[in-house]
mmCIF file of C-alpha atoms and ligand atoms in Angstrom:
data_model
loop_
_atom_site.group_PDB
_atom_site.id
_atom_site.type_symbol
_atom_site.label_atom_id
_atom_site.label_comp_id
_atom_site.label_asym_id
_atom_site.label_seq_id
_atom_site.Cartn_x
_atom_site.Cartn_y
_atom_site.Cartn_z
ATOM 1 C CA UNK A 1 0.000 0.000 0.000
ATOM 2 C CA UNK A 2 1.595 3.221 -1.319
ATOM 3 C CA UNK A 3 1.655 5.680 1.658
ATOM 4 C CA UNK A 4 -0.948 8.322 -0.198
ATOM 5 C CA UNK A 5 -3.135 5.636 -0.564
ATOM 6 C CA UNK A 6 -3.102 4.255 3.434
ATOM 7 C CA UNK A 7 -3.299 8.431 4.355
ATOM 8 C CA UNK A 8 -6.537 8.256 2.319
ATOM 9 C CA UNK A 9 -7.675 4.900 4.467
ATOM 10 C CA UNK A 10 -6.866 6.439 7.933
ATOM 11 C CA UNK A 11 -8.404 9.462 6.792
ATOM 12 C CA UNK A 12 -11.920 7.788 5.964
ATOM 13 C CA UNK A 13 -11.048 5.813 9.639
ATOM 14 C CA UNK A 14 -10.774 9.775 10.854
ATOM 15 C CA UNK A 15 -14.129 10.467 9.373
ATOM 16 C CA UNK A 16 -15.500 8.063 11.301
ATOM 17 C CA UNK A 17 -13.784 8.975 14.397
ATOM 18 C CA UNK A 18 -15.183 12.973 13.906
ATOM 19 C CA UNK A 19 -18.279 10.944 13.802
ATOM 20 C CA UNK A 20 -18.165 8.876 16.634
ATOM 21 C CA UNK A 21 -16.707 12.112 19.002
ATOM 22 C CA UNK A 22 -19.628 14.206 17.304
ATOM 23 C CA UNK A 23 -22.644 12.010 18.192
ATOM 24 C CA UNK A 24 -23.133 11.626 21.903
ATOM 25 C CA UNK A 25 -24.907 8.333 20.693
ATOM 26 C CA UNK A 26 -22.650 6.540 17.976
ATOM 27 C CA UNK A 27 -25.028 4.388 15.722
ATOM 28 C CA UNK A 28 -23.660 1.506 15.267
ATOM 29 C CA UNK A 29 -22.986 0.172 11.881
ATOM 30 C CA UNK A 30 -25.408 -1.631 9.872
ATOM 31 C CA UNK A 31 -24.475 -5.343 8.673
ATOM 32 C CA UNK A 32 -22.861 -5.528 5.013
ATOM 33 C CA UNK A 33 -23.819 -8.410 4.021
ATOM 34 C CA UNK A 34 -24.112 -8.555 0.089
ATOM 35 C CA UNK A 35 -27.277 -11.082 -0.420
ATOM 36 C CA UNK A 36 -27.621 -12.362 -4.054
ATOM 37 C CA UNK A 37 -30.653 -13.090 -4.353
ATOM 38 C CA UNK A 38 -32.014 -9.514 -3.295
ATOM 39 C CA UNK A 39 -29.604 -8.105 -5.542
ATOM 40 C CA UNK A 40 -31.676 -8.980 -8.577
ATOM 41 C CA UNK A 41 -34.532 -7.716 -7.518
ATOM 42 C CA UNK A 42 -37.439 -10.049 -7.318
ATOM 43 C CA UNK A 43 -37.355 -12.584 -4.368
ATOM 44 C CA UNK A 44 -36.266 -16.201 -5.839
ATOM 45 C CA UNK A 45 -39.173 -18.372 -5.471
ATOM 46 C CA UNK A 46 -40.003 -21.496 -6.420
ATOM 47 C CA UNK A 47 -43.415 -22.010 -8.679
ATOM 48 C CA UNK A 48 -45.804 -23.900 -6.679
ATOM 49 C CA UNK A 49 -46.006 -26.797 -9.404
ATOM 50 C CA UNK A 50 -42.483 -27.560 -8.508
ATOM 51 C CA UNK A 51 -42.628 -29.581 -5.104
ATOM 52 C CA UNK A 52 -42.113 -27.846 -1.690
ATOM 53 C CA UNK A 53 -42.868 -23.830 -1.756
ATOM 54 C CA UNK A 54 -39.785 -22.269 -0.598
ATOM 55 C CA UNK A 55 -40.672 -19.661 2.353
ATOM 56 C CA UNK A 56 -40.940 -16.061 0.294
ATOM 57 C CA UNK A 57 -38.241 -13.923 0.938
ATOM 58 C CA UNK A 58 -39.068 -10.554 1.453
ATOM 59 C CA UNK A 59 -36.505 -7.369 1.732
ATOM 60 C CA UNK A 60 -37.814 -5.943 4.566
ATOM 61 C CA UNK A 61 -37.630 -3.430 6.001
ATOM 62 C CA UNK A 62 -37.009 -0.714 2.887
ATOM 63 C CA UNK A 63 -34.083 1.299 3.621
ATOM 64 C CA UNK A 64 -34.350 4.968 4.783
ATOM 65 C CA UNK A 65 -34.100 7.181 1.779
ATOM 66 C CA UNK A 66 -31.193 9.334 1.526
ATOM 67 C CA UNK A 67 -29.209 11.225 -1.659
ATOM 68 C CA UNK A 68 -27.432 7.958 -2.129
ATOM 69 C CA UNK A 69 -30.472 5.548 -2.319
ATOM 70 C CA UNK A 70 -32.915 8.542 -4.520
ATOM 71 C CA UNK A 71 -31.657 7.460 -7.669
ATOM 72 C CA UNK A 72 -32.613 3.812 -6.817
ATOM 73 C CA UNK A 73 -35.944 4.765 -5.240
ATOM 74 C CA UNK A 74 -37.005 6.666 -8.191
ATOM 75 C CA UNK A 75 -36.533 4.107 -10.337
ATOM 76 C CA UNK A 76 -37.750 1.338 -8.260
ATOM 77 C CA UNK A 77 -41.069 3.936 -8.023
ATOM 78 C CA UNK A 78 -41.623 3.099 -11.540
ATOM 79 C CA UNK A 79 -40.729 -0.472 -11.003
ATOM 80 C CA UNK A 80 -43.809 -3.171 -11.602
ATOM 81 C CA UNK A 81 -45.193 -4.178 -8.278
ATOM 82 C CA UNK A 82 -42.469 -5.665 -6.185
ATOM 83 C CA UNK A 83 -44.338 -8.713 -4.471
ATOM 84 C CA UNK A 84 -47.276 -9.212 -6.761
ATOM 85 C CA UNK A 85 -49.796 -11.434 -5.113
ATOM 86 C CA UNK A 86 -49.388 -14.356 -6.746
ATOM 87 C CA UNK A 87 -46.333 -14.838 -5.541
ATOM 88 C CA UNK A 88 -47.439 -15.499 -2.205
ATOM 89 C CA UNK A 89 -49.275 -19.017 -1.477
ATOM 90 C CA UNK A 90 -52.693 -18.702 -0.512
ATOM 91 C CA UNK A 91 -52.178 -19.272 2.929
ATOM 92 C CA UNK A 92 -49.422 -18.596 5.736
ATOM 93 C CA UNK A 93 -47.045 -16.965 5.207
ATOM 94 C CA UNK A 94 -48.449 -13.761 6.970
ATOM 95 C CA UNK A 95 -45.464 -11.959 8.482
ATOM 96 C CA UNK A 96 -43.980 -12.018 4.993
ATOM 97 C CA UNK A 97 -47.385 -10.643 3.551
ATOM 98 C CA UNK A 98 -47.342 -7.936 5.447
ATOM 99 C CA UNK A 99 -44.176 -6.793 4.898
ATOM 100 C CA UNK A 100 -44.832 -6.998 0.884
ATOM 101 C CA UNK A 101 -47.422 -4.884 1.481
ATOM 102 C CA UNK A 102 -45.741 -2.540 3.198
ATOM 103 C CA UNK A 103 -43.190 -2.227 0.585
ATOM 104 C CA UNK A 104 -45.752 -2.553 -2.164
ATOM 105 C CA UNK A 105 -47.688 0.707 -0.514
ATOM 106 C CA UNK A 106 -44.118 2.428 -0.138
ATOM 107 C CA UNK A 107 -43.091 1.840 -3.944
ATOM 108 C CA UNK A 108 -46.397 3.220 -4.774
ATOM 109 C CA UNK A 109 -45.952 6.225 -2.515
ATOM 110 C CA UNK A 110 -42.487 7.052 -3.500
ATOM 111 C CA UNK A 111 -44.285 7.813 -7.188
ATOM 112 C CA UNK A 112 -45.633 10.532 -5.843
ATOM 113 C CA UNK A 113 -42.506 12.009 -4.672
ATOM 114 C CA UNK A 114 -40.490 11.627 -8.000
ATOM 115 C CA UNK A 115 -43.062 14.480 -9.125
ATOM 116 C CA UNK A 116 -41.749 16.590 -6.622
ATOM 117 C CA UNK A 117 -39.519 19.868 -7.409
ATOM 118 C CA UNK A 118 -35.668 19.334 -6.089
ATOM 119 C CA UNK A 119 -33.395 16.300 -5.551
ATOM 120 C CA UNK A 120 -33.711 17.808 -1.753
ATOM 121 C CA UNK A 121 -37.321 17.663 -1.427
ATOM 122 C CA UNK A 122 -37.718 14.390 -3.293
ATOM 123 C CA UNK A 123 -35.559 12.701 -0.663
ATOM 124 C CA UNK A 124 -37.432 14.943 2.281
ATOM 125 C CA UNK A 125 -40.588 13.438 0.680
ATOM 126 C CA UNK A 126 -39.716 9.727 0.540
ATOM 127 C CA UNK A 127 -38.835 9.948 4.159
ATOM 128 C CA UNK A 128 -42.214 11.082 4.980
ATOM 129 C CA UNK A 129 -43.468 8.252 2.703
ATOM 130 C CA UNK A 130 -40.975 6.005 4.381
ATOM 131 C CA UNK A 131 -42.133 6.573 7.725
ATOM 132 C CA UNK A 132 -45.767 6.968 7.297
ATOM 133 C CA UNK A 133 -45.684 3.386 5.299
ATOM 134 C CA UNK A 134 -43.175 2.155 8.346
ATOM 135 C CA UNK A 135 -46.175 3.711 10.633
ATOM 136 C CA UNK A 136 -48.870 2.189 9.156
ATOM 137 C CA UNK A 137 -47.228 -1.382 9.003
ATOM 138 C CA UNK A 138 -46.820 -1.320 12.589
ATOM 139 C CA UNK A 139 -50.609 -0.214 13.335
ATOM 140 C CA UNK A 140 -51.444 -3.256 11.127
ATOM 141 C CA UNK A 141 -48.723 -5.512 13.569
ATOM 142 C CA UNK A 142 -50.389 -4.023 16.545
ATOM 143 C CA UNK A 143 -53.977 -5.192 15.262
ATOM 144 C CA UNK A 144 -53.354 -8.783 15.222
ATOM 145 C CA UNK A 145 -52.165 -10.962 17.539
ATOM 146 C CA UNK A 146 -48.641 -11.946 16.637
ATOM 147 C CA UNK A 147 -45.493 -11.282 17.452
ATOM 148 C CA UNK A 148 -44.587 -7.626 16.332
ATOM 149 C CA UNK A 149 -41.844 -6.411 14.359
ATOM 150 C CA UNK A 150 -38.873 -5.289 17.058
ATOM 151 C CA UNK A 151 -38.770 -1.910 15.965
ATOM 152 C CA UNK A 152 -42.233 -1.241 16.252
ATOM 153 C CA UNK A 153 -42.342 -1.446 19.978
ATOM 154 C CA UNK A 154 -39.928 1.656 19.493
ATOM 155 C CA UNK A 155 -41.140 4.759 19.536
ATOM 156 C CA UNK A 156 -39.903 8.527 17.551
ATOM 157 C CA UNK A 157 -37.148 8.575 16.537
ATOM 158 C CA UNK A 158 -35.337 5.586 17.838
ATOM 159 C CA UNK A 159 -38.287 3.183 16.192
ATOM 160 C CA UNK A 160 -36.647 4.864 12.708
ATOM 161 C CA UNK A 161 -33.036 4.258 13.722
ATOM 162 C CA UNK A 162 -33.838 0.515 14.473
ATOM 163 C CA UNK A 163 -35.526 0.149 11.050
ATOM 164 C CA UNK A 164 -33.180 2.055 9.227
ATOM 165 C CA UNK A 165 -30.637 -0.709 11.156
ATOM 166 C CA UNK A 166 -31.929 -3.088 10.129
ATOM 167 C CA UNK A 167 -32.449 -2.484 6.330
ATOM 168 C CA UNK A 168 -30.398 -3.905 3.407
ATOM 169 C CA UNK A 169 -28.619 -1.923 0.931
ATOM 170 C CA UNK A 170 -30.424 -3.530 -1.913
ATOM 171 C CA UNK A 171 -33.700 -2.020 -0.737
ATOM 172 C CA UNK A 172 -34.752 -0.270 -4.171
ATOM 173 C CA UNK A 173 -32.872 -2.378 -6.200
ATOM 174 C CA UNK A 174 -34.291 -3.057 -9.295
ATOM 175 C CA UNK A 175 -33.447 -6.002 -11.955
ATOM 176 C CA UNK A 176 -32.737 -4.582 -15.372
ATOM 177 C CA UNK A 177 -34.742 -6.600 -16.929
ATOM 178 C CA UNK A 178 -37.849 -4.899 -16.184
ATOM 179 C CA UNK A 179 -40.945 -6.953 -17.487
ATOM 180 C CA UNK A 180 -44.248 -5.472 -18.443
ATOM 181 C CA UNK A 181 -46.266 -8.207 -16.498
ATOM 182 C CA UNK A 182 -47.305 -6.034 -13.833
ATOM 183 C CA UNK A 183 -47.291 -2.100 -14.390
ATOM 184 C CA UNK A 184 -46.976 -0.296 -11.025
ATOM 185 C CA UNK A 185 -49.589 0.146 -8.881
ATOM 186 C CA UNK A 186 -51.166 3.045 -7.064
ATOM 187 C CA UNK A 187 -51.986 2.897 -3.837
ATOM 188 C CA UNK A 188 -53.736 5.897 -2.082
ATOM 189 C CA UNK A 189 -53.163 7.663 1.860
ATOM 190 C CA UNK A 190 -49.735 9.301 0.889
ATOM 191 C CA UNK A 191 -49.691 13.050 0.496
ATOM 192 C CA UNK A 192 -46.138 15.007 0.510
ATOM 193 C CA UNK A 193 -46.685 17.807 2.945
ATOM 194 C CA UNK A 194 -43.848 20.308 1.247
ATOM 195 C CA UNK A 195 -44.296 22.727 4.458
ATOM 196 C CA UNK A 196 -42.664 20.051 6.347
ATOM 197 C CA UNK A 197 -40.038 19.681 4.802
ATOM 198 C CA UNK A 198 -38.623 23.358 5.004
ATOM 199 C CA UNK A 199 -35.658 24.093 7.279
ATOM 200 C CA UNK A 200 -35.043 20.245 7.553
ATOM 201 C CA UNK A 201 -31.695 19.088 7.670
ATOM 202 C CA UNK A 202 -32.973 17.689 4.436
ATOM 203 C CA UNK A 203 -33.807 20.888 2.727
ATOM 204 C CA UNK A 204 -30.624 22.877 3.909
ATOM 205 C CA UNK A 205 -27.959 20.463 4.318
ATOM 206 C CA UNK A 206 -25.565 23.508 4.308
ATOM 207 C CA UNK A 207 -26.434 23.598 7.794
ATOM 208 C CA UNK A 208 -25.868 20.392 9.242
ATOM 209 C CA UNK A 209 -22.556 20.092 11.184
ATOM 210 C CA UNK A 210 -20.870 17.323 9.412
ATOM 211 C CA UNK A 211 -20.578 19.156 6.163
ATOM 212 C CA UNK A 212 -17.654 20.998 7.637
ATOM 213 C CA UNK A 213 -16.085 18.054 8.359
ATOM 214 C CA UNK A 214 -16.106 15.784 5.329
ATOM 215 C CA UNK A 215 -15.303 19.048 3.294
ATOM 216 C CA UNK A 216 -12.301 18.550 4.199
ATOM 217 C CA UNK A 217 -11.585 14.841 3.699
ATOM 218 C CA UNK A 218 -10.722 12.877 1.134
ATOM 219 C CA UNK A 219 -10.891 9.222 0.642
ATOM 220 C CA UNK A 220 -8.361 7.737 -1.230
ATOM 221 C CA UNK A 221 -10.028 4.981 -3.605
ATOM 222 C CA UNK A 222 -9.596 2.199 -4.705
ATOM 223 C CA UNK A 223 -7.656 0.922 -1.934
ATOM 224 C CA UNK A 224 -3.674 -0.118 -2.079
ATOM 225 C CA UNK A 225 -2.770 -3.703 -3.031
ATOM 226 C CA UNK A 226 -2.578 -5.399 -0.214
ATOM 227 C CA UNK A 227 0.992 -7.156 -0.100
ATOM 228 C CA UNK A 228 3.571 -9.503 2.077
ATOM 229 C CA UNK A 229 5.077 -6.124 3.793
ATOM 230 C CA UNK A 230 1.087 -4.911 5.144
ATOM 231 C CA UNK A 231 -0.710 -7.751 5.180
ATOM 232 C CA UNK A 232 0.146 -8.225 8.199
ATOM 233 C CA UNK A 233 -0.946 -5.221 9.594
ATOM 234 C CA UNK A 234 -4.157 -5.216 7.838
ATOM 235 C CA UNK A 235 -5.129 -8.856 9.626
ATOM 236 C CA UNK A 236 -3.910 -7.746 12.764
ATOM 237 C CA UNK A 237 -5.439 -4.239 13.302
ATOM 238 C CA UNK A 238 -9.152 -5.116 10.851
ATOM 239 C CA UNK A 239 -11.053 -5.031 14.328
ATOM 240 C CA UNK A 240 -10.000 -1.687 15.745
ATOM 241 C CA UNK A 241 -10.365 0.132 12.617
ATOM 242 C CA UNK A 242 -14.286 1.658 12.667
ATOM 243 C CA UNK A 243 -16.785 1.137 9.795
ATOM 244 C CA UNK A 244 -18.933 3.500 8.178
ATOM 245 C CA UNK A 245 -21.792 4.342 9.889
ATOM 246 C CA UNK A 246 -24.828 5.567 7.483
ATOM 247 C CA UNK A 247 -25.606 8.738 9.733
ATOM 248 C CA UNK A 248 -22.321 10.106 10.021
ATOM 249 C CA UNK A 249 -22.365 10.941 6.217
ATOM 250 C CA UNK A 250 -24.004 13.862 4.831
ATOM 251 C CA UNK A 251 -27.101 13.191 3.555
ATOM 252 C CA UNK A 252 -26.754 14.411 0.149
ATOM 253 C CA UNK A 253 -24.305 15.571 -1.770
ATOM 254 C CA UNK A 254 -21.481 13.008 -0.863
ATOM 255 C CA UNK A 255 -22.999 10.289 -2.861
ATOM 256 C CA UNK A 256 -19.832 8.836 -4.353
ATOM 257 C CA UNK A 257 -18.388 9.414 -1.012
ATOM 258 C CA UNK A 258 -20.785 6.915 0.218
ATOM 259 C CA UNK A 259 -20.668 4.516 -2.365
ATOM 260 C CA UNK A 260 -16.568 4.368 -1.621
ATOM 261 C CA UNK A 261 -16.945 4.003 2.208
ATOM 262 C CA UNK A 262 -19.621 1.114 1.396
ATOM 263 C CA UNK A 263 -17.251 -0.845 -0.325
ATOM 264 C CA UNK A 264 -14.270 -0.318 1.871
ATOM 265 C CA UNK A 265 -16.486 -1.678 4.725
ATOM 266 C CA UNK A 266 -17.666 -4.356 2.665
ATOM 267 C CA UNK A 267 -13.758 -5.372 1.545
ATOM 268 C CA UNK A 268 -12.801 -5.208 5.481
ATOM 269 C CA UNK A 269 -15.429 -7.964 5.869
ATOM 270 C CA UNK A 270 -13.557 -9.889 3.024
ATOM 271 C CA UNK A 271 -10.345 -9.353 4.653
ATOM 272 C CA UNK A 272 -11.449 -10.581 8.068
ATOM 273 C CA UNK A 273 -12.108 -13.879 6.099
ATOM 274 C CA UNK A 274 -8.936 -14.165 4.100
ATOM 275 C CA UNK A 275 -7.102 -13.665 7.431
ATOM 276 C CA UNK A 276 -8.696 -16.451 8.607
ATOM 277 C CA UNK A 277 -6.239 -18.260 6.922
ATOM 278 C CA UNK A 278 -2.706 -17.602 7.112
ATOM 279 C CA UNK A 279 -1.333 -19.362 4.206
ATOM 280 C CA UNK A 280 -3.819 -17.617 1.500
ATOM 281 C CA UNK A 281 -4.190 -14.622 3.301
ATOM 282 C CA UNK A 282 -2.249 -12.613 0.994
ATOM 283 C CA UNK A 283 -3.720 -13.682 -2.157
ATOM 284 C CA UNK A 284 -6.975 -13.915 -0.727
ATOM 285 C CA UNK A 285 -6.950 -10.311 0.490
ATOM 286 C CA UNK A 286 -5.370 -9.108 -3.270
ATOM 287 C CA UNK A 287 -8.081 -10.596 -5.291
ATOM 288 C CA UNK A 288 -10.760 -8.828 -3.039
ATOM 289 C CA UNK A 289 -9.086 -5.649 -3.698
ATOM 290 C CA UNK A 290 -8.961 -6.323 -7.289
ATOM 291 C CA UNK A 291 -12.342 -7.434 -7.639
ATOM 292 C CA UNK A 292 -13.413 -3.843 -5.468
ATOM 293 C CA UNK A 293 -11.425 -1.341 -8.141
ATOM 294 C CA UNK A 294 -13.033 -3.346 -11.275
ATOM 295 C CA UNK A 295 -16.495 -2.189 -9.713
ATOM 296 C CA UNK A 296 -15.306 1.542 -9.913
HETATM 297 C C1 NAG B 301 -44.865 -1.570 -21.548
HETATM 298 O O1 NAG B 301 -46.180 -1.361 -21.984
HETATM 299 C C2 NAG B 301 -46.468 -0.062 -22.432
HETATM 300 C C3 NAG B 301 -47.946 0.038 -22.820
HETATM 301 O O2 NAG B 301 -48.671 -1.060 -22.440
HETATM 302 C C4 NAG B 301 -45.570 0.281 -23.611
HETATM 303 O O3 NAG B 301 -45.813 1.615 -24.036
HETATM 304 C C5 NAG B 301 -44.121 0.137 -23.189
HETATM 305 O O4 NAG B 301 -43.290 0.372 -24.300
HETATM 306 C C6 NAG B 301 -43.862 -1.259 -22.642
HETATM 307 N N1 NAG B 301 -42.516 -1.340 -22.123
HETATM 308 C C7 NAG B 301 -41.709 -2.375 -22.362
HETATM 309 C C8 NAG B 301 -40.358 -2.320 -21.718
HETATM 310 O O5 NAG B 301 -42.029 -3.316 -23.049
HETATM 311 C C1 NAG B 302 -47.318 19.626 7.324
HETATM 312 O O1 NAG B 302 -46.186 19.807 8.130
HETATM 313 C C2 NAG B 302 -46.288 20.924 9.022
HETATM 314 C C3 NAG B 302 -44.929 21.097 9.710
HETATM 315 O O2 NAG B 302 -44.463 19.912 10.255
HETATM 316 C C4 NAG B 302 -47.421 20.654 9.999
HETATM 317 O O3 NAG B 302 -47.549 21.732 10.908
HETATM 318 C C5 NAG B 302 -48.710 20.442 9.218
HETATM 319 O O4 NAG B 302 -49.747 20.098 10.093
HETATM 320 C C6 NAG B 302 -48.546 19.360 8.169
HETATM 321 N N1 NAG B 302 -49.719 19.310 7.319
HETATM 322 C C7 NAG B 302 -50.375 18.181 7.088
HETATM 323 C C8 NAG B 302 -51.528 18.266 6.164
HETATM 324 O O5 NAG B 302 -50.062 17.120 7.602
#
């Protein structure tokens, strides 16, 4: 690892230090875990002419919409209906019901806000759709007797932190191959209050305090190489170095900044594996890198 390059690592560490002594609450970081099947979309599930039905996955809950998930929501907005009906058996199955329809309703409502004037109020408006759809699934867990979704036994804000915790970065993502099966659907009860969203962090992000920090920063990406004279170092120090936490980047404006800090978490995870073994470490480690920069 050239020395420019680990100055731009430790300074993306720093960022997330600033963070950590700026919230008197760190968030702690959401789970990376890349899951294939989400990643293309539609839930894989088995037909039910072709033996056992396979339990429906659903990716729940949606992820909180920021600048670097708008472009994704928009487009999932004019996605066809995420979990179509028949996709569900007839019976059963109702947790995962629920949550499609919670996501179904959100898609629908995030429509609406892709007619909305600037980036900064489409992304103030699919939070209020995000949390009014978020809202109304957990009046619907509260009406029947089950057990309810964690976060909805939260309350304000921290009910919002726990589902924005515990949402998967391939929320909006939709499959390129967009069939014309099932157009989207609209679904009523969402209207974007615009008065709401003045004087938000949202609408004047010049204001929010970690702007002047990450002004300053750089991130140095891709990565170095890892090789015999650091891999050492990188095995033995991957715990103490802090992740990127979603809420200590600015909410818009820094997309690319996110995207980078995503994938450097995401390659630390891959390291922590390839140290695992000491023999392959080094290769191990290299092709992860490589695989990272042919991304960007
Ligand atoms: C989907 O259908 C509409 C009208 O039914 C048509 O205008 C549009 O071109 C179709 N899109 C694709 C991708 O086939
Ligand atoms: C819109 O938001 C403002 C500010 O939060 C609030 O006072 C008002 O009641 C809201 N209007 C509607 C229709 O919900």
């Amino acid at each position: 690892m050239s020395s420019s390059r680990a100055l731009g690592l430790y300074l993306t560490l720093l960022l997330a230090l600033l963070c950590y002594a700026s919230e008197a609450r760190p968030v702690p970081q959401r789970p990376l875990i890349p899951n294939l099947a989400k990643l293309f979309g539609r839930p894989v599930i088995k037909p039910r002419s072709m033996g056992p039905v396979t339990e429906p996955e659903v990716d729940f809950p949606p992820a909180f919409p920021t600048a670097s998930n708008l472009q994704d929501i928009l487009r999932f907005s004019k996605a066809p209906v995420r979990y179509p009906k028949d996709m569900f058996p007839e019976s059963g199955f109702g947790r995962q019901v629920r949550q499609a329809d919670a996501v179904n309703q959100l898609q629908s409502w995030y429509s609406v806000c892709s007619a909305v004037g600037t980036q900064e109020e489409q992304i103030c408006c699919a939070q209020q759709a995000w949390k009014k759809s978020l809202s109304a699934y957990c009046e619907g867990e509260f009406r029947i007797k089950t057990s309810h979704y964690f976060c909805c036994h939260k309350t304000g804000r921290a009910r919002w932190n726990c589902f924005d915790k515990e949402a998967s970065d391939s929320s909006y993502q939709v499959s390129s191959e967009v069939s014309n099966g099932s157009t989207p659907q609209k679904i009523q009860g969402f209207k974007y209050n615009s008065s709401a969203c003045k004087g938000s962090s949202v609408a004047s992000p010049k204001t929010s305090p970690l702007m002047k920090q990450t002004e300053v920063l750089s991130i140095s990406f891709p990565p170095g190489r890892p090789d015999s004279s650091n891999i050492a170092n990188i095995c033995a120090h991957h715990k103490i170095r802090p992740r990127y936490m979603p809420k200590c980047l600015p909410r818009t404006g820094y997309g690319w900044l996110v995207r980078q800090s995503k994938a450097i978490n995401v390659l630390e995870r891959e390291y922590n594996q390839c140290c695992k073994d000491k023999k392959s470490q080094q290769r191990c480690a290299e092709k992860k890198v490589k695989k990272k920069k042919s991304q960007f």
